[in-house]
Tab-separated table of N, CA, C and O and ligand atoms in Angstrom:
chain	number	residue	atom	x	y	z
A	87	MET	N	-20.685	-9.298	25.821
A	87	MET	CA	-20.812	-7.837	25.800
A	87	MET	C	-19.431	-7.189	25.803
A	87	MET	O	-18.569	-7.553	26.607
A	88	ALA	N	-19.245	-6.241	24.888
A	88	ALA	CA	-17.929	-5.596	24.773
A	88	ALA	C	-17.724	-4.616	25.924
A	88	ALA	O	-18.670	-4.008	26.417
A	89	ASP	N	-16.492	-4.530	26.340
A	89	ASP	CA	-16.178	-3.534	27.373
A	89	ASP	C	-16.390	-2.149	26.793
A	89	ASP	O	-16.033	-1.886	25.658
A	90	GLU	N	-16.945	-1.295	27.587
A	90	GLU	CA	-17.129	0.065	27.125
A	90	GLU	C	-15.817	0.822	27.306
A	90	GLU	O	-15.250	0.838	28.403
A	91	VAL	N	-15.335	1.379	26.194
A	91	VAL	CA	-14.090	2.139	26.269
A	91	VAL	C	-14.433	3.593	26.557
A	91	VAL	O	-15.209	4.204	25.836
A	92	ILE	N	-13.880	4.090	27.628
A	92	ILE	CA	-14.131	5.488	27.968
A	92	ILE	C	-13.039	6.343	27.350
A	92	ILE	O	-11.860	6.134	27.612
A	93	LYS	N	-13.443	7.265	26.507
A	93	LYS	CA	-12.476	8.176	25.891
A	93	LYS	C	-12.385	9.436	26.721
A	93	LYS	O	-13.384	9.926	27.236
A	94	ARG	N	-11.156	9.927	26.818
A	94	ARG	CA	-10.928	11.154	27.589
A	94	ARG	C	-10.251	12.199	26.722
A	94	ARG	O	-9.523	11.872	25.794
A	95	CYS	N	-10.501	13.439	27.072
A	95	CYS	CA	-9.949	14.557	26.304
A	95	CYS	C	-8.420	14.549	26.356
A	95	CYS	O	-7.826	14.530	27.434
A	96	ASP	N	-7.810	14.561	25.170
A	96	ASP	CA	-6.349	14.501	25.073
A	96	ASP	C	-5.688	15.870	24.991
A	96	ASP	O	-4.464	15.954	24.965
A	97	LEU	N	-6.488	16.919	24.912
A	97	LEU	CA	-5.872	18.230	24.720
A	97	LEU	C	-4.985	18.579	25.912
A	97	LEU	O	-5.369	18.414	27.063
A	98	LEU	N	-3.786	19.049	25.613
A	98	LEU	CA	-2.863	19.419	26.686
A	98	LEU	C	-3.261	20.776	27.239
A	98	LEU	O	-3.429	21.740	26.500
A	99	VAL	N	-3.438	20.807	28.541
A	99	VAL	CA	-3.792	22.065	29.203
A	99	VAL	C	-2.761	22.350	30.302
A	99	VAL	O	-2.030	21.460	30.741
A	100	GLY	N	-2.729	23.588	30.738
A	100	GLY	CA	-1.759	23.971	31.765
A	100	GLY	C	-0.425	24.347	31.141
A	100	GLY	O	-0.219	24.175	29.945
A	101	ARG	N	0.457	24.881	31.963
A	101	ARG	CA	1.741	25.362	31.466
A	101	ARG	C	2.890	24.640	32.147
A	101	ARG	O	2.762	24.154	33.271
A	102	GLY	N	3.999	24.598	31.426
A	102	GLY	CA	5.229	24.062	32.012
A	102	GLY	C	5.048	22.655	32.549
A	102	GLY	O	4.525	21.781	31.862
A	103	ARG	N	5.482	22.460	33.776
A	103	ARG	CA	5.427	21.121	34.369
A	103	ARG	C	4.007	20.685	34.668
A	103	ARG	O	3.734	19.509	34.875
A	104	ASN	N	3.092	21.637	34.697
A	104	ASN	CA	1.682	21.314	34.953
A	104	ASN	C	0.920	20.946	33.682
A	104	ASN	O	-0.267	20.682	33.725
A	105	ARG	N	1.661	20.988	32.564
A	105	ARG	CA	0.996	20.696	31.300
A	105	ARG	C	0.673	19.210	31.218
A	105	ARG	O	1.551	18.366	31.321
A	106	LYS	N	-0.626	18.921	31.052
A	106	LYS	CA	-1.039	17.516	30.987
A	106	LYS	C	-2.352	17.407	30.223
A	106	LYS	O	-3.060	18.405	30.051
A	107	PRO	N	-2.676	16.188	29.763
A	107	PRO	CA	-3.947	16.028	29.047
A	107	PRO	C	-5.120	16.425	29.936
A	107	PRO	O	-5.107	16.160	31.142
A	108	HIS	N	-6.115	17.042	29.336
A	108	HIS	CA	-7.280	17.539	30.076
A	108	HIS	C	-7.970	16.409	30.841
A	108	HIS	O	-8.317	16.553	32.003
A	109	GLY	N	-8.190	15.267	30.140
A	109	GLY	CA	-8.676	14.077	30.839
A	109	GLY	C	-10.168	13.982	31.068
A	109	GLY	O	-10.659	12.973	31.570
A	110	GLU	N	-10.901	15.017	30.684
A	110	GLU	CA	-12.363	14.993	30.864
A	110	GLU	C	-12.972	13.876	30.001
A	110	GLU	O	-12.579	13.668	28.868
A	111	VAL	N	-13.919	13.161	30.583
A	111	VAL	CA	-14.582	12.089	29.837
A	111	VAL	C	-15.370	12.683	28.669
A	111	VAL	O	-16.048	13.703	28.820
A	112	ILE	N	-15.232	12.045	27.505
A	112	ILE	CA	-15.969	12.507	26.334
A	112	ILE	C	-17.357	11.882	26.365
A	112	ILE	O	-17.502	10.660	26.244
A	113	GLU	N	-18.353	12.729	26.540
A	113	GLU	CA	-19.701	12.242	26.828
A	113	GLU	C	-20.261	11.323	25.758
A	113	GLU	O	-20.833	10.278	26.073
A	114	ASP	N	-20.102	11.714	24.495
A	114	ASP	CA	-20.690	10.863	23.452
A	114	ASP	C	-19.713	9.791	22.962
A	114	ASP	O	-20.031	9.011	22.075
A	115	GLY	N	-18.515	9.763	23.512
A	115	GLY	CA	-17.546	8.728	23.162
A	115	GLY	C	-17.002	8.832	21.746
A	115	GLY	O	-16.359	7.903	21.258
A	116	GLN	N	-17.265	9.962	21.113
A	116	GLN	CA	-16.853	10.113	19.715
A	116	GLN	C	-15.596	10.972	19.596
A	116	GLN	O	-15.476	11.986	20.274
A	117	SER	N	-14.709	10.550	18.706
A	117	SER	CA	-13.568	11.394	18.395
A	117	SER	C	-14.032	12.549	17.512
A	117	SER	O	-15.026	12.417	16.808
A	118	THR	N	-13.310	13.639	17.578
A	118	THR	CA	-13.609	14.782	16.718
A	118	THR	C	-12.754	14.663	15.471
A	118	THR	O	-11.535	14.550	15.557
A	119	LYS	N	-13.423	14.660	14.324
A	119	LYS	CA	-12.698	14.491	13.067
A	119	LYS	C	-12.701	15.797	12.308
A	119	LYS	O	-13.716	16.479	12.252
A	120	PHE	N	-11.562	16.126	11.732
A	120	PHE	CA	-11.520	17.307	10.887
A	120	PHE	C	-10.476	17.118	9.814
A	120	PHE	O	-9.658	16.206	9.880
A	121	ARG	N	-10.546	17.963	8.794
A	121	ARG	CA	-9.652	17.817	7.657
A	121	ARG	C	-9.064	19.177	7.337
A	121	ARG	O	-9.794	20.153	7.227
A	122	VAL	N	-7.749	19.229	7.220
A	122	VAL	CA	-7.069	20.459	6.846
A	122	VAL	C	-6.054	20.130	5.767
A	122	VAL	O	-5.285	19.174	5.914
A	123	ASN	N	-6.074	20.911	4.712
A	123	ASN	CA	-5.116	20.712	3.617
A	123	ASN	C	-5.074	19.264	3.127
A	123	ASN	O	-4.016	18.714	2.855
A	124	GLY	N	-6.258	18.676	3.063
A	124	GLY	CA	-6.342	17.330	2.500
A	124	GLY	C	-5.941	16.211	3.448
A	124	GLY	O	-5.936	15.053	3.062
A	125	ARG	N	-5.590	16.569	4.670
A	125	ARG	CA	-5.249	15.541	5.645
A	125	ARG	C	-6.370	15.380	6.657
A	125	ARG	O	-6.936	16.362	7.111
A	126	ASP	N	-6.646	14.141	7.010
A	126	ASP	CA	-7.674	13.861	8.005
A	126	ASP	C	-7.050	13.749	9.382
A	126	ASP	O	-6.005	13.133	9.541
A	127	TYR	N	-7.708	14.363	10.352
A	127	TYR	CA	-7.249	14.292	11.731
A	127	TYR	C	-8.378	13.795	12.613
A	127	TYR	O	-9.547	13.999	12.307
A	128	GLU	N	-8.009	13.163	13.680
A	128	GLU	CA	-8.983	12.660	14.622
A	128	GLU	C	-8.418	12.917	16.010
A	128	GLU	O	-7.299	12.505	16.304
A	129	ALA	N	-9.153	13.620	16.837
A	129	ALA	CA	-8.670	13.948	18.178
A	129	ALA	C	-9.748	13.624	19.189
A	129	ALA	O	-10.941	13.738	18.905
A	130	ASP	N	-9.325	13.206	20.360
A	130	ASP	CA	-10.281	12.996	21.441
A	130	ASP	C	-10.404	14.301	22.212
A	130	ASP	O	-9.472	14.713	22.901
A	131	LEU	N	-11.550	14.955	22.038
A	131	LEU	CA	-11.773	16.267	22.656
A	131	LEU	C	-13.087	16.261	23.413
A	131	LEU	O	-14.097	15.757	22.927
A	132	CYS	N	-13.067	16.848	24.583
A	132	CYS	CA	-14.301	16.973	25.363
A	132	CYS	C	-15.196	18.042	24.714
A	132	CYS	O	-14.779	18.735	23.795
A	133	THR	N	-16.414	18.147	25.208
A	133	THR	CA	-17.379	19.090	24.649
A	133	THR	C	-16.816	20.514	24.623
A	133	THR	O	-16.910	21.215	23.623
A	134	GLU	N	-16.183	20.886	25.727
A	134	GLU	CA	-15.632	22.236	25.843
A	134	GLU	C	-14.553	22.487	24.784
A	134	GLU	O	-14.548	23.526	24.116
A	135	HIS	N	-13.658	21.533	24.623
A	135	HIS	CA	-12.555	21.755	23.697
A	135	HIS	C	-12.964	21.543	22.246
A	135	HIS	O	-12.362	22.096	21.335
A	136	ARG	N	-13.997	20.744	22.022
A	136	ARG	CA	-14.560	20.625	20.681
A	136	ARG	C	-15.123	21.995	20.266
A	136	ARG	O	-14.919	22.448	19.146
A	137	ALA	N	-15.822	22.617	21.220
A	137	ALA	CA	-16.375	23.952	20.952
A	137	ALA	C	-15.250	24.960	20.706
A	137	ALA	O	-15.369	25.847	19.853
A	138	ALA	N	-14.147	24.802	21.446
A	138	ALA	CA	-13.014	25.716	21.284
A	138	ALA	C	-12.414	25.573	19.882
A	138	ALA	O	-12.023	26.568	19.252
A	139	LEU	N	-12.353	24.338	19.393
A	139	LEU	CA	-11.836	24.103	18.039
A	139	LEU	C	-12.745	24.779	17.011
A	139	LEU	O	-12.270	25.493	16.121
A	140	THR	N	-14.050	24.555	17.145
A	140	THR	CA	-15.010	25.154	16.219
A	140	THR	C	-14.909	26.674	16.257
A	140	THR	O	-14.906	27.338	15.209
A	141	GLU	N	-14.791	27.222	17.477
A	141	GLU	CA	-14.675	28.669	17.645
A	141	GLU	C	-13.405	29.197	16.964
A	141	GLU	O	-13.420	30.220	16.291
A	142	ALA	N	-12.313	28.433	17.125
A	142	ALA	CA	-11.019	28.874	16.589
A	142	ALA	C	-11.042	28.965	15.060
A	142	ALA	O	-10.341	29.794	14.481
A	143	VAL	N	-11.829	28.123	14.410
A	143	VAL	CA	-11.845	28.145	12.950
A	143	VAL	C	-13.097	28.819	12.395
A	143	VAL	O	-13.326	28.807	11.183
A	144	SER	N	-13.905	29.446	13.283
A	144	SER	CA	-15.202	29.970	12.839
A	144	SER	C	-15.063	31.034	11.752
A	144	SER	O	-15.881	31.093	10.837
A	145	ASP	N	-14.013	31.871	11.841
A	145	ASP	CA	-13.822	32.882	10.795
A	145	ASP	C	-13.577	32.224	9.439
A	145	ASP	O	-13.975	32.742	8.401
A	146	PHE	N	-12.899	31.083	9.467
A	146	PHE	CA	-12.591	30.384	8.215
A	146	PHE	C	-13.826	29.657	7.696
A	146	PHE	O	-14.093	29.627	6.503
A	147	ILE	N	-14.592	29.079	8.632
A	147	ILE	CA	-15.829	28.400	8.232
A	147	ILE	C	-16.794	29.403	7.605
A	147	ILE	O	-17.453	29.108	6.620
A	148	ALA	N	-16.810	30.618	8.177
A	148	ALA	CA	-17.749	31.636	7.704
A	148	ALA	C	-17.560	31.970	6.231
A	148	ALA	O	-18.504	32.335	5.547
A	149	VAL	N	-16.349	31.873	5.745
A	149	VAL	CA	-16.097	32.215	4.341
A	149	VAL	C	-15.889	30.970	3.483
A	149	VAL	O	-15.389	31.037	2.371
A	150	SER	N	-16.289	29.816	4.022
A	150	SER	CA	-16.073	28.559	3.299
A	150	SER	C	-17.357	28.029	2.699
A	150	SER	O	-18.442	28.317	3.190
A	151	ARG	N	-17.196	27.263	1.654
A	151	ARG	CA	-18.313	26.502	1.121
A	151	ARG	C	-18.297	25.141	1.782
A	151	ARG	O	-17.237	24.613	2.066
A	152	ARG	N	-19.452	24.620	2.042
A	152	ARG	CA	-19.494	23.243	2.535
A	152	ARG	C	-19.303	22.343	1.339
A	152	ARG	O	-19.999	22.456	0.352
A	153	SER	N	-18.350	21.458	1.416
A	153	SER	CA	-18.172	20.540	0.308
A	153	SER	C	-18.782	19.206	0.690
A	153	SER	O	-18.541	18.687	1.772
A	154	GLY	N	-19.590	18.715	-0.196
A	154	GLY	CA	-20.246	17.439	0.063
A	154	GLY	C	-19.266	16.304	-0.075
A	154	GLY	O	-18.080	16.501	-0.302
A	155	THR	N	-19.770	15.118	0.034
A	155	THR	CA	-18.905	13.959	-0.122
A	155	THR	C	-19.050	13.400	-1.530
A	155	THR	O	-18.599	12.317	-1.815
A	156	SER	N	-19.703	14.187	-2.412
A	156	SER	CA	-20.004	13.660	-3.737
A	156	SER	C	-18.754	13.265	-4.506
A	156	SER	O	-18.651	12.158	-5.005
A	157	LEU	N	-17.777	14.167	-4.599
A	157	LEU	CA	-16.570	13.846	-5.340
A	157	LEU	C	-15.353	13.965	-4.432
A	157	LEU	O	-15.130	14.995	-3.819
A	158	PRO	N	-14.570	12.902	-4.365
A	158	PRO	CA	-13.326	13.021	-3.598
A	158	PRO	C	-12.370	13.980	-4.310
A	158	PRO	O	-12.520	14.238	-5.497
A	159	ARG	N	-11.430	14.528	-3.585
A	159	ARG	CA	-10.487	15.491	-4.164
A	159	ARG	C	-9.077	14.935	-4.054
A	159	ARG	O	-8.751	14.267	-3.096
A	160	ASN	N	-8.269	15.281	-5.041
A	160	ASN	CA	-6.869	14.874	-4.927
A	160	ASN	C	-6.102	15.937	-4.148
A	160	ASN	O	-6.680	16.906	-3.664
A	161	ALA	N	-4.787	15.755	-4.026
A	161	ALA	CA	-3.981	16.645	-3.182
A	161	ALA	C	-4.040	18.091	-3.653
A	161	ALA	O	-3.837	19.011	-2.878
A	162	ARG	N	-4.327	18.295	-4.939
A	162	ARG	CA	-4.397	19.666	-5.443
A	162	ARG	C	-5.802	20.233	-5.388
A	162	ARG	O	-6.057	21.301	-5.939
A	163	GLY	N	-6.711	19.495	-4.775
A	163	GLY	CA	-8.066	19.998	-4.613
A	163	GLY	C	-8.948	19.797	-5.830
A	163	GLY	O	-10.043	20.338	-5.893
A	164	ARG	N	-8.462	19.048	-6.804
A	164	ARG	CA	-9.302	18.793	-7.972
A	164	ARG	C	-10.271	17.655	-7.693
A	164	ARG	O	-9.899	16.674	-7.059
A	165	ALA	N	-11.465	17.797	-8.201
A	165	ALA	CA	-12.445	16.725	-8.071
A	165	ALA	C	-11.937	15.501	-8.826
A	165	ALA	O	-11.471	15.600	-9.951
A	166	VAL	N	-11.992	14.385	-8.168
A	166	VAL	CA	-11.529	13.142	-8.771
A	166	VAL	C	-12.735	12.300	-9.131
A	166	VAL	O	-13.627	12.110	-8.312
A	167	MET	N	-12.773	11.844	-10.380
A	167	MET	CA	-13.858	10.970	-10.787
A	167	MET	C	-13.379	9.541	-10.732
A	167	MET	O	-12.218	9.258	-10.957
A	168	ARG	N	-14.295	8.688	-10.394
A	168	ARG	CA	-13.938	7.281	-10.263
A	168	ARG	C	-14.605	6.508	-11.389
A	168	ARG	O	-15.794	6.646	-11.622
A	169	ALA	N	-13.802	5.726	-12.085
A	169	ALA	CA	-14.347	4.956	-13.194
A	169	ALA	C	-14.262	3.466	-12.876
A	169	ALA	O	-13.871	3.077	-11.775
A	170	LYS	N	-14.616	2.675	-13.861
A	170	LYS	CA	-14.599	1.224	-13.724
A	170	LYS	C	-13.290	0.751	-13.102
A	170	LYS	O	-12.223	1.274	-13.419
A	171	GLY	N	-13.367	-0.201	-12.234
A	171	GLY	CA	-12.167	-0.762	-11.629
A	171	GLY	C	-11.537	0.149	-10.592
A	171	GLY	O	-10.401	-0.054	-10.191
A	172	GLY	N	-12.277	1.202	-10.188
A	172	GLY	CA	-11.757	2.098	-9.156
A	172	GLY	C	-10.711	3.066	-9.665
A	172	GLY	O	-10.058	3.750	-8.893
A	173	VAL	N	-10.511	3.117	-10.989
A	173	VAL	CA	-9.527	4.042	-11.549
A	173	VAL	C	-9.995	5.478	-11.318
A	173	VAL	O	-11.157	5.804	-11.545
A	174	MET	N	-9.093	6.310	-10.843
A	174	MET	CA	-9.438	7.699	-10.580
A	174	MET	C	-8.855	8.596	-11.663
A	174	MET	O	-7.737	8.385	-12.108
A	175	PHE	N	-9.606	9.598	-12.053
A	175	PHE	CA	-9.073	10.570	-13.002
A	175	PHE	C	-9.721	11.922	-12.747
A	175	PHE	O	-10.746	12.011	-12.072
A	176	THR	N	-9.080	12.953	-13.264
A	176	THR	CA	-9.603	14.306	-13.083
A	176	THR	C	-9.892	14.904	-14.455
A	176	THR	O	-9.484	14.346	-15.482
A	177	THR	N	-10.564	16.044	-14.456
A	177	THR	CA	-10.820	16.698	-15.743
A	177	THR	C	-9.510	17.102	-16.423
A	177	THR	O	-9.454	17.221	-17.633
A	178	LYS	N	-8.460	17.285	-15.619
A	178	LYS	CA	-7.159	17.612	-16.215
A	178	LYS	C	-6.657	16.452	-17.090
A	178	LYS	O	-6.090	16.670	-18.159
A	179	ASP	N	-6.879	15.217	-16.610
A	179	ASP	CA	-6.495	14.048	-17.404
A	179	ASP	C	-7.282	14.027	-18.709
A	179	ASP	O	-6.724	13.733	-19.780
A	180	VAL	N	-8.578	14.339	-18.594
A	180	VAL	CA	-9.428	14.334	-19.780
A	180	VAL	C	-8.964	15.407	-20.757
A	180	VAL	O	-8.833	15.177	-21.959
A	181	ARG	N	-8.678	16.583	-20.212
A	181	ARG	CA	-8.222	17.710	-21.031
A	181	ARG	C	-6.937	17.359	-21.801
A	181	ARG	O	-6.824	17.598	-22.999
A	182	ARG	N	-5.996	16.750	-21.082
A	182	ARG	CA	-4.726	16.365	-21.695
A	182	ARG	C	-4.959	15.367	-22.835
A	182	ARG	O	-4.369	15.479	-23.906
A	183	TRP	N	-5.847	14.414	-22.570
A	183	TRP	CA	-6.149	13.398	-23.575
A	183	TRP	C	-6.811	14.051	-24.798
A	183	TRP	O	-6.474	13.745	-25.937
A	184	LEU	N	-7.736	14.973	-24.558
A	184	LEU	CA	-8.417	15.665	-25.658
A	184	LEU	C	-7.412	16.458	-26.494
A	184	LEU	O	-7.515	16.505	-27.728
A	185	GLU	N	-6.431	17.077	-25.830
A	185	GLU	CA	-5.403	17.829	-26.550
A	185	GLU	C	-4.562	16.898	-27.419
A	185	GLU	O	-4.250	17.226	-28.562
A	186	ASP	N	-4.210	15.728	-26.873
A	186	ASP	CA	-3.447	14.746	-27.646
A	186	ASP	C	-4.255	14.269	-28.846
A	186	ASP	O	-3.720	14.127	-29.943
A	187	GLU	N	-5.531	14.020	-28.603
A	187	GLU	CA	-6.406	13.572	-29.682
A	187	GLU	C	-6.492	14.629	-30.777
A	187	GLU	O	-6.406	14.322	-31.966
A	188	ALA	N	-6.656	15.882	-30.358
A	188	ALA	CA	-6.751	16.983	-31.323
A	188	ALA	C	-5.451	17.115	-32.113
A	188	ALA	O	-5.464	17.322	-33.328
A	189	ALA	N	-4.314	16.953	-31.414
A	189	ALA	CA	-3.014	17.043	-32.081
A	189	ALA	C	-2.863	15.935	-33.118
A	189	ALA	O	-2.186	16.097	-34.124
A	190	ALA	N	-3.509	14.800	-32.858
A	190	ALA	CA	-3.450	13.677	-33.792
A	190	ALA	C	-4.560	13.771	-34.840
A	190	ALA	O	-4.779	12.828	-35.596
A	191	GLY	N	-5.258	14.890	-34.850
A	191	GLY	CA	-6.289	15.111	-35.860
A	191	GLY	C	-7.624	14.477	-35.542
A	191	GLY	O	-8.475	14.340	-36.417
A	192	ARG	N	-7.797	14.073	-34.285
A	192	ARG	CA	-9.091	13.494	-33.905
A	192	ARG	C	-9.803	14.435	-32.941
A	192	ARG	O	-9.407	14.562	-31.786
A	193	GLY	N	-10.799	15.073	-33.430
A	193	GLY	CA	-11.607	15.935	-32.567
A	193	GLY	C	-10.972	17.293	-32.329
A	193	GLY	O	-9.882	17.594	-32.817
A	194	GLU	N	-11.664	18.088	-31.558
A	194	GLU	CA	-11.230	19.456	-31.298
A	194	GLU	C	-10.588	19.561	-29.926
A	194	GLU	O	-11.015	18.894	-28.983
A	195	ALA	N	-9.607	20.426	-29.832
A	195	ALA	CA	-8.986	20.668	-28.527
A	195	ALA	C	-9.997	21.358	-27.626
A	195	ALA	O	-10.803	22.160	-28.095
A	196	PRO	N	-9.975	21.045	-26.354
A	196	PRO	CA	-10.903	21.702	-25.434
A	196	PRO	C	-10.529	23.170	-25.271
A	196	PRO	O	-9.356	23.524	-25.407
A	197	SER	N	-11.497	24.014	-24.984
A	197	SER	CA	-11.177	25.412	-24.723
A	197	SER	C	-10.348	25.459	-23.441
A	197	SER	O	-10.589	24.687	-22.522
A	198	PRO	N	-9.348	26.343	-23.405
A	198	PRO	CA	-8.371	26.305	-22.312
A	198	PRO	C	-8.980	26.431	-20.914
A	198	PRO	O	-8.475	25.856	-19.959
A	199	SER	N	-10.057	27.190	-20.795
A	199	SER	CA	-10.577	27.408	-19.453
A	199	SER	C	-11.970	26.834	-19.254
A	199	SER	O	-12.419	26.662	-18.134
A	200	GLY	N	-12.637	26.544	-20.366
A	200	GLY	CA	-14.033	26.123	-20.246
A	200	GLY	C	-14.189	24.778	-19.574
A	200	GLY	O	-13.227	24.060	-19.335
A	201	ARG	N	-15.425	24.471	-19.292
A	201	ARG	CA	-15.703	23.218	-18.621
A	201	ARG	C	-15.675	22.110	-19.660
A	201	ARG	O	-15.933	22.336	-20.839
A	202	ILE	N	-15.320	20.931	-19.234
A	202	ILE	CA	-15.242	19.784	-20.142
A	202	ILE	C	-16.638	19.167	-20.239
A	202	ILE	O	-17.207	18.789	-19.227
A	203	PRO	N	-17.177	19.084	-21.459
A	203	PRO	CA	-18.520	18.503	-21.579
A	203	PRO	C	-18.526	17.023	-21.177
A	203	PRO	O	-17.527	16.319	-21.361
A	204	ASN	N	-19.664	16.596	-20.661
A	204	ASN	CA	-19.798	15.190	-20.279
A	204	ASN	C	-19.519	14.248	-21.441
A	204	ASN	O	-18.978	13.169	-21.243
A	205	SER	N	-19.884	14.693	-22.663
A	205	SER	CA	-19.669	13.830	-23.821
A	205	SER	C	-18.173	13.551	-24.011
A	205	SER	O	-17.780	12.441	-24.374
A	206	ASP	N	-17.329	14.550	-23.728
A	206	ASP	CA	-15.881	14.351	-23.839
A	206	ASP	C	-15.356	13.441	-22.730
A	206	ASP	O	-14.449	12.643	-22.948
A	207	ILE	N	-15.959	13.589	-21.540
A	207	ILE	CA	-15.557	12.705	-20.436
A	207	ILE	C	-15.904	11.257	-20.793
A	207	ILE	O	-15.109	10.341	-20.570
A	208	GLU	N	-17.071	11.073	-21.400
A	208	GLU	CA	-17.473	9.727	-21.818
A	208	GLU	C	-16.530	9.183	-22.894
A	208	GLU	O	-16.154	8.014	-22.860
A	209	ARG	N	-16.150	10.036	-23.854
A	209	ARG	CA	-15.201	9.618	-24.903
A	209	ARG	C	-13.881	9.183	-24.278
A	209	ARG	O	-13.289	8.178	-24.669
A	210	TYR	N	-13.428	9.971	-23.307
A	210	TYR	CA	-12.173	9.654	-22.616
A	210	TYR	C	-12.270	8.286	-21.950
A	210	TYR	O	-11.383	7.445	-22.062
A	211	LYS	N	-13.391	8.054	-21.278
A	211	LYS	CA	-13.565	6.788	-20.570
A	211	LYS	C	-13.609	5.611	-21.541
A	211	LYS	O	-12.968	4.578	-21.311
A	212	MET	N	-14.342	5.796	-22.639
A	212	MET	CA	-14.437	4.732	-23.648
A	212	MET	C	-13.045	4.401	-24.200
A	212	MET	O	-12.661	3.243	-24.274
A	213	ALA	N	-12.317	5.457	-24.565
A	213	ALA	CA	-11.019	5.254	-25.216
A	213	ALA	C	-9.986	4.663	-24.278
A	213	ALA	O	-9.024	4.032	-24.719
A	214	ASN	N	-10.192	4.858	-22.986
A	214	ASN	CA	-9.196	4.374	-22.021
A	214	ASN	C	-9.666	3.163	-21.227
A	214	ASN	O	-9.086	2.841	-20.182
A	215	GLY	N	-10.701	2.538	-21.752
A	215	GLY	CA	-11.178	1.315	-21.109
A	215	GLY	C	-11.755	1.540	-19.725
A	215	GLY	O	-11.695	0.665	-18.871
A	216	LEU	N	-12.299	2.732	-19.508
A	216	LEU	CA	-12.830	3.074	-18.178
A	216	LEU	C	-14.352	3.105	-18.143
A	216	LEU	O	-14.934	3.444	-17.123
A	217	ALA	N	-14.957	2.782	-19.264
A	217	ALA	CA	-16.415	2.859	-19.307
A	217	ALA	C	-17.046	1.473	-19.130
A	217	ALA	O	-16.409	0.474	-19.399
B	313	LIG	ZN1	-10.960	18.953	27.161
């Protein structure tokens, strides 16, 4: 039987020389995970301080869309598609390739702002050995 690891709240509370980790036992033993600007964070927070975190960002959550886990995002927030062999690409890569193809007289350049049709994404994958 594995030893049960007791997690305690790491948030620093108090001022000056009295500043120290809160130390309250985390009831469910779970770290609090959150993501800001594409970085993942994990903190050991008690129920009270977990609520404080949620409260602190509530104005931002209120105007946010929930993003599913369907498509991972790159550092610029673009949806990243995963192809054969784990190769990742974005619609920007597809767009660039379509422009090169059009410049070489193969196919039409994509409209500058429009969405990239799935058929073009498939062409990109085929041509780049990603299908
Ligand atoms: Zn705490």
